[in-house]
GROMACS .gro file of C-alpha atoms in nm:
model
  446
    1MET     CA    1  10.788  -0.076   3.886
    2SER     CA    2  11.118  -0.036   3.708
    3CYS     CA    3  11.261   0.315   3.719
    4ARG     CA    4  11.369   0.260   3.358
    5GLY     CA    5  11.008   0.274   3.253
    6ARG     CA    6  10.926   0.599   3.428
    7THR     CA    7  11.210   0.831   3.349
    8GLU     CA    8  11.133   1.175   3.482
    9LEU     CA    9  11.128   1.469   3.239
   10HIS     CA   10  11.218   1.821   3.349
   11ARG     CA   11  11.191   2.097   3.092
   12GLY     CA   12  11.268   2.402   3.300
   13CYS     CA   13  11.603   2.574   3.322
   14GLY     CA   14  11.568   2.759   3.654
   15LEU     CA   15  11.809   2.677   3.935
   16ARG     CA   16  11.571   2.532   4.189
   17ASN     CA   17  11.482   2.229   4.397
   18PRO     CA   18  11.114   2.137   4.370
   19ALA     CA   19  11.133   1.921   4.681
   20ARG     CA   20  11.231   2.216   4.898
   21ASP     CA   21  11.005   2.473   5.056
   22ALA     CA   22  11.047   2.825   4.927
   23GLY     CA   23  11.139   2.971   5.260
   24GLY     CA   24  11.489   3.014   5.399
   25GLU     CA   25  11.759   2.783   5.513
   26PRO     CA   26  11.666   2.448   5.669
   27ALA     CA   27  11.699   2.406   6.043
   28GLY     CA   28  11.679   2.120   6.289
   29VAL     CA   29  11.785   1.759   6.280
   30ASP     CA   30  11.513   1.650   6.034
   31ALA     CA   31  11.648   1.886   5.771
   32LEU     CA   32  11.993   1.729   5.805
   33ARG     CA   33  11.886   1.377   5.716
   34PRO     CA   34  11.930   1.239   5.366
   35GLU     CA   35  11.615   1.101   5.212
   36PRO     CA   36  11.557   0.751   5.353
   37ARG     CA   37  11.720   0.473   5.166
   38LEU     CA   38  11.447   0.270   5.004
   39SER     CA   39  11.434  -0.095   4.916
   40ARG     CA   40  11.196  -0.273   4.684
   41ILE     CA   41  11.078  -0.626   4.622
   42LEU     CA   42  11.130  -0.768   4.274
   43ARG     CA   43  10.988  -1.093   4.142
   44LEU     CA   44  11.212  -1.215   3.864
   45PRO     CA   45  11.128  -1.497   3.622
   46ALA     CA   46  11.383  -1.764   3.541
   47GLY     CA   47  11.622  -1.694   3.258
   48ALA     CA   48  11.932  -1.479   3.229
   49PRO     CA   49  12.183  -1.437   3.513
   50LEU     CA   50  12.047  -1.246   3.813
   51SER     CA   51  12.255  -0.934   3.746
   52ASP     CA   52  12.119  -0.904   3.392
   53ARG     CA   53  11.759  -0.938   3.511
   54LEU     CA   54  11.813  -0.682   3.786
   55PHE     CA   55  11.972  -0.435   3.543
   56ALA     CA   56  11.670  -0.472   3.314
   57SER     CA   57  11.455  -0.385   3.617
   58GLY     CA   58  11.645  -0.063   3.683
   59VAL     CA   59  11.911  -0.172   3.932
   60GLU     CA   60  12.241   0.007   3.882
   61PHE     CA   61  12.590  -0.144   3.910
   62PRO     CA   62  12.812   0.159   3.987
   63CYS     CA   63  13.146  -0.028   3.975
   64GLY     CA   64  13.053  -0.224   3.663
   65GLY     CA   65  13.008  -0.555   3.843
   66GLU     CA   66  13.354  -0.568   4.002
   67GLY     CA   67  13.209  -0.634   4.348
   68ILE     CA   68  13.384  -0.341   4.515
   69CYS     CA   69  13.122  -0.066   4.562
   70GLY     CA   70  12.839  -0.247   4.740
   71GLY     CA   71  12.582  -0.049   4.542
   72CYS     CA   72  12.387  -0.354   4.417
   73ARG     CA   73  12.313  -0.524   4.748
   74PHE     CA   74  12.016  -0.760   4.754
   75ARG     CA   75  11.882  -1.043   4.964
   76PHE     CA   76  11.642  -1.330   4.940
   77PRO     CA   77  11.350  -1.306   5.188
   78GLY     CA   78  11.487  -1.366   5.536
   79GLY     CA   79  11.844  -1.395   5.409
   80ASP     CA   80  12.159  -1.189   5.441
   81TRP     CA   81  12.258  -0.906   5.210
   82GLU     CA   82  12.467  -1.012   4.910
   83LEU     CA   83  12.608  -0.844   4.600
   84ALA     CA   84  12.392  -0.899   4.292
   85CYS     CA   85  12.689  -0.864   4.058
   86GLN     CA   86  12.847  -1.170   4.219
   87ALA     CA   87  12.533  -1.386   4.215
   88THR     CA   88  12.487  -1.654   3.950
   89THR     CA   89  12.136  -1.798   3.987
   90THR     CA   90  11.913  -1.821   3.680
   91GLU     CA   91  11.611  -1.954   3.871
   92ALA     CA   92  11.286  -1.763   3.923
   93VAL     CA   93  11.335  -1.568   4.246
   94THR     CA   94  11.189  -1.302   4.472
   95VAL     CA   95  11.449  -1.057   4.599
   96GLU     CA   96  11.469  -0.738   4.800
   97VAL     CA   97  11.699  -0.477   4.646
   98GLU     CA   98  11.863  -0.217   4.868
   99GLN     CA   99  11.907   0.072   4.627
  100TRP     CA  100  11.761   0.417   4.591
  101THR     CA  101  11.499   0.384   4.319
  102ALA     CA  102  11.426   0.745   4.222
  103PRO     CA  103  11.416   0.774   3.843
  104PRO     CA  104  11.711   0.953   3.685
  105THR     CA  105  11.648   1.315   3.599
  106VAL     CA  106  11.666   1.391   3.228
  107LEU     CA  107  11.677   1.749   3.106
  108THR     CA  108  11.506   1.761   2.766
  109ASP     CA  109  11.562   2.139   2.723
  110GLU     CA  110  11.291   2.272   2.496
  111ALA     CA  111  11.416   2.631   2.508
  112SER     CA  112  11.381   2.784   2.164
  113VAL     CA  113  11.667   2.822   1.917
  114THR     CA  114  11.631   3.166   1.759
  115SER     CA  115  11.854   3.112   1.455
  116ILE     CA  116  11.702   2.873   1.200
  117GLU     CA  117  11.777   2.801   0.834
  118PRO     CA  118  11.450   2.653   0.707
  119GLN     CA  119  11.496   2.309   0.551
  120GLY     CA  120  11.264   2.030   0.456
  121GLY     CA  121  11.211   1.708   0.647
  122LEU     CA  122  11.307   1.600   0.997
  123GLY     CA  123  11.627   1.578   1.200
  124TYR     CA  124  11.745   1.449   1.537
  125ALA     CA  125  11.939   1.627   1.811
  126ILE     CA  126  12.089   1.367   2.045
  127ASP     CA  127  12.248   1.411   2.386
  128LEU     CA  128  12.469   1.107   2.441
  129GLY     CA  129  12.517   1.132   2.815
  130SER     CA  130  12.722   0.901   3.033
  131THR     CA  131  12.406   0.806   3.223
  132THR     CA  132  12.102   0.933   3.033
  133LEU     CA  133  12.013   0.969   2.666
  134VAL     CA  134  11.784   1.223   2.500
  135ALA     CA  135  11.673   1.228   2.136
  136GLN     CA  136  11.469   1.521   2.002
  137ARG     CA  137  11.293   1.482   1.669
  138VAL     CA  138  11.293   1.826   1.509
  139ASP     CA  139  11.099   1.980   1.219
  140LEU     CA  140  11.383   2.125   1.009
  141ARG     CA  141  11.155   2.386   0.852
  142THR     CA  142  11.015   2.541   1.167
  143GLY     CA  143  11.263   2.431   1.433
  144GLU     CA  144  10.976   2.281   1.635
  145ILE     CA  145  11.051   1.983   1.854
  146VAL     CA  146  10.810   1.719   1.730
  147LYS     CA  147  10.892   1.441   1.976
  148ILE     CA  148  11.124   1.372   2.267
  149ARG     CA  149  11.238   1.030   2.375
  150THR     CA  150  11.471   0.949   2.662
  151GLY     CA  151  11.652   0.643   2.788
  152ILE     CA  152  11.933   0.509   3.000
  153ASN     CA  153  12.278   0.459   2.858
  154PRO     CA  154  12.314   0.078   2.851
  155GLN     CA  155  12.687   0.116   2.918
  156THR     CA  156  12.603   0.192   3.282
  157ARG     CA  157  12.569  -0.187   3.316
  158ARG     CA  158  12.948  -0.193   3.294
  159GLY     CA  159  13.015   0.091   3.534
  160ALA     CA  160  12.875   0.425   3.647
  161ASP     CA  161  13.205   0.601   3.584
  162ILE     CA  162  13.383   0.642   3.253
  163MET     CA  163  13.708   0.476   3.357
  164SER     CA  164  13.527   0.151   3.445
  165ARG     CA  165  13.375   0.144   3.098
  166ILE     CA  166  13.705   0.219   2.930
  167ALA     CA  167  13.863  -0.073   3.117
  168TYR     CA  168  13.572  -0.295   3.017
  169ASP     CA  169  13.594  -0.195   2.652
  170LEU     CA  170  13.963  -0.276   2.641
  171GLN     CA  171  13.876  -0.629   2.755
  172HIS     CA  172  13.558  -0.662   2.545
  173PRO     CA  173  13.609  -0.444   2.236
  174GLY     CA  174  13.297  -0.353   2.043
  175GLU     CA  175  13.039  -0.462   2.300
  176LEU     CA  176  12.970  -0.115   2.441
  177THR     CA  177  12.972   0.035   2.091
  178ASP     CA  178  12.704  -0.205   1.973
  179ALA     CA  179  12.497  -0.148   2.287
  180ILE     CA  180  12.486   0.231   2.262
  181ARG     CA  181  12.417   0.231   1.889
  182ARG     CA  182  12.123  -0.005   1.935
  183GLN     CA  183  11.982   0.188   2.229
  184LEU     CA  184  11.999   0.525   2.057
  185GLY     CA  185  11.859   0.377   1.737
  186ALA     CA  186  11.561   0.249   1.936
  187LEU     CA  187  11.483   0.606   2.045
  188LEU     CA  188  11.446   0.721   1.686
  189GLY     CA  189  11.130   0.677   1.484
  190ARG     CA  190  11.049   0.835   1.152
  191GLN     CA  191  11.300   0.871   0.869
  192ALA     CA  192  11.509   1.186   0.898
  193LYS     CA  193  11.780   1.370   0.708
  194THR     CA  194  12.041   1.434   0.975
  195ALA     CA  195  12.122   1.339   1.333
  196ILE     CA  196  12.366   1.543   1.544
  197VAL     CA  197  12.520   1.351   1.836
  198ALA     CA  198  12.688   1.528   2.130
  199GLY     CA  199  12.880   1.343   2.400
  200ASN     CA  200  13.200   1.363   2.602
  201THR     CA  201  13.524   1.221   2.465
  202ALA     CA  202  13.471   0.871   2.607
  203MET     CA  203  13.115   0.856   2.475
  204HIS     CA  204  13.238   0.989   2.137
  205HIS     CA  205  13.500   0.715   2.112
  206LEU     CA  206  13.276   0.434   2.231
  207PHE     CA  207  12.991   0.532   1.999
  208CYS     CA  208  13.222   0.567   1.699
  209GLY     CA  209  13.409   0.244   1.766
  210LEU     CA  210  13.742   0.421   1.820
  211SER     CA  211  14.010   0.283   2.049
  212VAL     CA  212  13.976   0.414   2.405
  213GLU     CA  213  14.328   0.306   2.498
  214PRO     CA  214  14.464   0.666   2.484
  215LEU     CA  215  14.197   0.763   2.741
  216ALA     CA  216  14.292   0.488   2.983
  217ALA     CA  217  14.594   0.663   3.134
  218VAL     CA  218  14.757   1.003   3.183
  219PRO     CA  219  14.785   1.230   2.984
  220PHE     CA  220  14.451   1.118   2.828
  221ARG     CA  221  14.544   1.244   2.481
  222SER     CA  222  14.362   1.080   2.194
  223PRO     CA  223  14.453   1.135   1.828
  224TRP     CA  224  14.087   1.079   1.727
  225LEU     CA  225  13.914   1.393   1.851
  226GLY     CA  226  13.758   1.507   1.523
  227ALA     CA  227  13.398   1.495   1.408
  228GLN     CA  228  13.285   1.156   1.278
  229ARG     CA  229  13.030   1.089   1.008
  230PHE     CA  230  12.821   0.780   0.942
  231THR     CA  231  12.542   0.687   0.709
  232GLY     CA  232  12.220   0.569   0.865
  233LYS     CA  233  12.272   0.235   0.694
  234GLU     CA  234  12.602   0.183   0.878
  235LEU     CA  235  12.424   0.224   1.212
  236ASN     CA  236  12.089   0.075   1.111
  237TRP     CA  237  11.929   0.409   1.194
  238PRO     CA  238  11.641   0.575   1.004
  239VAL     CA  239  11.852   0.878   0.900
  240ASP     CA  240  12.051   0.976   0.594
  241GLU     CA  241  12.360   1.099   0.781
  242VAL     CA  242  12.485   1.099   1.141
  243ILE     CA  243  12.735   1.360   1.260
  244VAL     CA  244  12.915   1.305   1.590
  245LEU     CA  245  13.049   1.638   1.717
  246PRO     CA  246  13.427   1.674   1.769
  247CYS     CA  247  13.604   1.686   2.104
  248ILE     CA  248  13.825   1.957   2.253
  249GLY     CA  249  14.077   1.749   2.448
  250GLY     CA  250  14.108   1.512   2.742
  251PHE     CA  251  13.754   1.418   2.842
  252VAL     CA  252  13.611   1.751   2.726
  253GLY     CA  253  13.405   1.646   2.428
  254GLY     CA  254  13.138   1.732   2.177
  255ASP     CA  255  12.878   1.799   2.446
  256THR     CA  256  13.092   2.092   2.559
  257VAL     CA  257  13.134   2.211   2.198
  258ALA     CA  258  12.756   2.207   2.160
  259GLY     CA  259  12.705   2.384   2.493
  260LEU     CA  260  12.950   2.659   2.405
  261ALA     CA  261  12.775   2.711   2.070
  262VAL     CA  262  12.465   2.838   2.253
  263THR     CA  263  12.626   2.990   2.565
  264PRO     CA  264  12.799   3.323   2.488
  265LEU     CA  265  13.072   3.383   2.746
  266GLY     CA  266  13.200   3.728   2.835
  267GLU     CA  267  13.538   3.790   2.996
  268GLY     CA  268  13.566   3.576   3.309
  269ASP     CA  269  13.234   3.398   3.249
  270ALA     CA  270  13.220   3.020   3.280
  271LEU     CA  271  13.016   2.728   3.155
  272VAL     CA  272  13.006   2.455   3.420
  273ASP     CA  273  12.847   2.115   3.361
  274LEU     CA  274  12.814   1.933   3.693
  275GLY     CA  275  12.806   1.555   3.700
  276THR     CA  276  13.022   1.250   3.757
  277ASN     CA  277  13.261   1.394   3.500
  278SER     CA  278  13.223   1.769   3.532
  279GLU     CA  279  13.350   2.016   3.274
  280VAL     CA  280  13.457   2.376   3.338
  281CYS     CA  281  13.510   2.629   3.059
  282VAL     CA  282  13.623   2.987   3.129
  283ALA     CA  283  13.659   3.277   2.883
  284ARG     CA  284  13.981   3.475   2.931
  285ALA     CA  285  14.151   3.719   2.693
  286GLY     CA  286  13.962   3.602   2.387
  287ARG     CA  287  14.026   3.234   2.456
  288ILE     CA  288  13.816   2.965   2.626
  289ARG     CA  289  14.008   2.742   2.863
  290CYS     CA  290  13.842   2.406   2.927
  291ALA     CA  291  13.907   2.132   3.177
  292SER     CA  292  13.748   1.811   3.295
  293THR     CA  293  13.721   1.764   3.670
  294ALA     CA  294  13.673   1.415   3.810
  295ALA     CA  295  13.395   1.488   4.057
  296GLY     CA  296  13.317   1.122   4.123
  297PRO     CA  297  12.971   0.991   4.223
  298ALA     CA  298  12.883   1.255   4.486
  299PHE     CA  299  12.666   1.458   4.247
  300GLU     CA  300  12.473   1.151   4.130
  301SER     CA  301  12.470   0.932   4.440
  302PRO     CA  302  12.190   0.671   4.449
  303LYS     CA  303  12.161   0.730   4.825
  304PHE     CA  304  12.087   1.100   4.781
  305ARG     CA  305  11.829   1.212   4.526
  306ARG     CA  306  12.019   1.348   4.224
  307GLY     CA  307  12.308   1.429   4.459
  308THR     CA  308  12.139   1.758   4.549
  309HIS     CA  309  12.015   1.627   4.881
  310LEU     CA  310  12.370   1.546   4.988
  311VAL     CA  311  12.465   1.909   4.920
  312GLU     CA  312  12.156   2.027   5.110
  313SER     CA  313  12.227   1.799   5.405
  314VAL     CA  314  12.590   1.906   5.439
  315ALA     CA  315  12.504   2.275   5.395
  316ALA     CA  316  12.244   2.247   5.672
  317ALA     CA  317  12.487   2.059   5.896
  318LEU     CA  318  12.749   2.329   5.843
  319ALA     CA  319  12.499   2.600   5.935
  320ALA     CA  320  12.403   2.406   6.248
  321GLY     CA  321  12.766   2.348   6.349
  322GLN     CA  322  12.734   1.973   6.308
  323VAL     CA  323  13.001   1.963   6.037
  324GLN     CA  324  13.320   2.161   6.075
  325PRO     CA  325  13.474   2.360   5.785
  326SER     CA  326  13.742   2.090   5.773
  327GLY     CA  327  13.469   1.837   5.698
  328ARG     CA  328  13.486   1.655   6.029
  329LEU     CA  329  13.153   1.567   6.190
  330SER     CA  330  13.106   1.740   6.526
  331GLY     CA  331  12.948   1.578   6.827
  332GLU     CA  332  12.680   1.317   6.783
  333ALA     CA  333  12.632   1.140   6.453
  334ILE     CA  334  12.375   1.268   6.205
  335GLU     CA  335  12.138   0.994   6.101
  336GLY     CA  336  12.198   0.887   5.741
  337LEU     CA  337  12.498   1.117   5.689
  338SER     CA  338  12.835   0.956   5.745
  339GLN     CA  339  13.187   1.090   5.749
  340ALA     CA  340  13.241   0.905   5.420
  341HIS     CA  341  12.952   1.095   5.257
  342VAL     CA  342  13.100   1.427   5.365
  343ARG     CA  343  13.449   1.336   5.241
  344GLN     CA  344  13.304   1.223   4.908
  345LEU     CA  345  13.136   1.560   4.867
  346GLN     CA  346  13.456   1.741   4.967
  347LEU     CA  347  13.652   1.566   4.693
  348ALA     CA  348  13.386   1.644   4.435
  349LYS     CA  349  13.341   2.008   4.520
  350ALA     CA  350  13.717   2.061   4.548
  351ALA     CA  351  13.763   1.931   4.194
  352VAL     CA  352  13.509   2.179   4.055
  353ALA     CA  353  13.600   2.475   4.278
  354SER     CA  354  13.973   2.443   4.211
  355GLY     CA  355  13.902   2.417   3.838
  356LEU     CA  356  13.704   2.741   3.842
  357HIS     CA  357  13.980   2.911   4.040
  358LEU     CA  358  14.272   2.790   3.828
  359LEU     CA  359  14.099   2.874   3.500
  360GLY     CA  360  14.026   3.227   3.625
  361ALA     CA  361  13.647   3.235   3.654
  362SER     CA  362  13.539   3.578   3.778
  363GLY     CA  363  13.207   3.651   3.605
  364THR     CA  364  12.874   3.480   3.554
  365LEU     CA  365  12.864   3.103   3.599
  366HIS     CA  366  12.635   2.927   3.351
  367VAL     CA  367  12.555   2.601   3.529
  368ALA     CA  368  12.441   2.316   3.304
  369GLY     CA  369  12.323   1.961   3.367
  370ALA     CA  370  12.052   1.799   3.578
  371PHE     CA  371  12.242   1.844   3.905
  372GLY     CA  372  12.302   2.212   3.831
  373ASN     CA  373  11.936   2.256   3.744
  374TYR     CA  374  11.815   2.129   4.083
  375VAL     CA  375  12.081   2.219   4.337
  376ARG     CA  376  11.988   2.515   4.553
  377GLU     CA  377  12.221   2.807   4.480
  378SER     CA  378  12.260   2.906   4.845
  379ASP     CA  379  12.357   2.548   4.936
  380ALA     CA  380  12.612   2.526   4.654
  381LYS     CA  381  12.772   2.850   4.772
  382ARG     CA  382  12.750   2.754   5.140
  383ILE     CA  383  12.969   2.447   5.086
  384GLY     CA  384  13.204   2.630   4.850
  385LEU     CA  385  13.111   2.439   4.537
  386LEU     CA  386  13.040   2.770   4.360
  387PRO     CA  387  13.210   3.101   4.454
  388ALA     CA  388  13.010   3.297   4.711
  389GLY     CA  389  13.007   3.624   4.517
  390SER     CA  390  12.938   3.483   4.172
  391ALA     CA  391  12.627   3.539   3.963
  392ILE     CA  392  12.463   3.209   3.868
  393GLN     CA  393  12.266   3.142   3.550
  394ALA     CA  394  12.106   2.801   3.495
  395ALA     CA  395  12.189   2.672   3.146
  396GLY     CA  396  11.967   2.362   3.142
  397ASN     CA  397  12.075   2.095   2.896
  398ALA     CA  398  12.313   2.319   2.700
  399ALA     CA  399  12.458   2.025   2.508
  400LEU     CA  400  12.118   1.921   2.370
  401ARG     CA  401  12.019   2.277   2.286
  402GLY     CA  402  12.353   2.325   2.110
  403ALA     CA  403  12.310   2.005   1.911
  404ARG     CA  404  11.969   2.131   1.799
  405PHE     CA  405  12.114   2.469   1.703
  406LEU     CA  406  12.379   2.302   1.488
  407LEU     CA  407  12.116   2.074   1.335
  408LEU     CA  408  11.903   2.372   1.234
  409ASN     CA  409  12.189   2.573   1.084
  410PRO     CA  410  12.366   2.345   0.835
  411SER     CA  411  12.539   2.617   0.633
  412ARG     CA  412  12.692   2.769   0.948
  413ARG     CA  413  12.759   2.443   1.128
  414GLU     CA  414  13.119   2.385   1.025
  415GLN     CA  415  13.214   2.750   1.067
  416VAL     CA  416  13.070   2.768   1.418
  417ILE     CA  417  13.248   2.448   1.521
  418GLU     CA  418  13.579   2.552   1.364
  419GLU     CA  419  13.571   2.893   1.531
  420LEU     CA  420  13.496   2.735   1.869
  421LEU     CA  421  13.775   2.481   1.835
  422ALA     CA  422  14.014   2.758   1.733
  423ARG     CA  423  13.926   2.956   2.048
  424THR     CA  424  13.928   2.670   2.297
  425GLU     CA  425  14.222   2.503   2.465
  426HIS     CA  426  14.223   2.202   2.691
  427VAL     CA  427  14.397   2.244   3.025
  428GLU     CA  428  14.516   1.941   3.223
  429LEU     CA  429  14.459   2.080   3.572
  430ALA     CA  430  14.666   1.818   3.750
  431ALA     CA  431  14.970   1.923   3.543
  432LEU     CA  432  14.958   2.282   3.671
  433PRO     CA  433  15.217   2.350   3.943
  434GLU     CA  434  14.959   2.526   4.161
  435PHE     CA  435  14.695   2.253   4.129
  436GLN     CA  436  14.777   2.059   4.445
  437ASP     CA  437  14.762   2.365   4.670
  438ALA     CA  438  14.441   2.488   4.505
  439TYR     CA  439  14.276   2.147   4.534
  440VAL     CA  440  14.367   2.099   4.901
  441SER     CA  441  14.253   2.452   4.983
  442ALA     CA  442  13.920   2.395   4.804
  443MET     CA  443  13.847   2.087   5.013
  444ARG     CA  444  13.753   2.310   5.307
  445PHE     CA  445  13.391   2.409   5.325
  446ALA     CA  446  13.327   2.781   5.284
   0.00000   0.00000   0.00000
């Protein structure tokens, strides 16, 4: 069965891992092993190129079909492993796909919004994620969520990471824009008044049809960061107006604006959204300093369920002395956990940890996103992803909740956004003189 057709919904906001027992730290070799890599047999009818048919069946192409990541390996029965993105057959075939097939986790966040300006009709709050999409149909009079629909961002066909998609869009302008507009439109149903769309800067630009060329190279400064408005007719959507939230700077976009709208930060507090492109926002001296940290695929690895199992495995290996603080594996190999996996996690956690340090986080960490919702707090602190002495508060899907808050408060919407933008500043971490030392230091496991 395709994982696209059985997307998993998680509505809680507690930091937890449902696959873990409640008791204590793991021990023993079994606890150190990543979940087994699964394969599945697919029978594909004749038609489109093999890669297109596999994508429709839920197979991911992390490098966008460039043939460099090895994430789409397949084989014909009895044959050798090949890369699906390089295959050309259009015949009816039976293939075995070597890829983790757990459905992507989608946080639908049904936590209540306390401030509501009663209106008539319906509206949509939309989380335009790099990987997953969520559309909530909302009763504008009561604030009740009437329906939730989720999907996969079709742009993942052209790369799991944002930079791959930017490169693709520069070569094939308009294709990714059309794809995401169609996919989101398909999630909507009944006619509505307003839709609020929240996404990072790359998603904002690709959805709106803006040039992504300024985002293709350092210093990643785009002149088109403002809110964008469309009529439903322009997008072929069943809504009167569509508002795409503005961006802050760099890759810190409207999803962060929405998250900050519903996450009050005291002095030293931080909002952290963990994913392939993680964002860190820290409140200091009346300002909110925001940065994007390129965490890479470690938090969303197809080999390790939601990325959390990689964190669990390394944390357990550290506790057992099988991984040194430097990241080097000690003694005999751990089945399923390679030196490359550990290094990948080191790079990811160093990006986030150094960002928190350089921006001055010293209070409560509000951790948002699916990875943050399921990673075990003790494991995150054990590897040094989150500071050992920090208080952690799960924020769930803060971007979606913020989009809903702005949808339900039209008279305050612009004021809230303007005040947030006035308080926030984008920080390019790599440009800070102390960044290199902080990053290298953060690569060590706590």
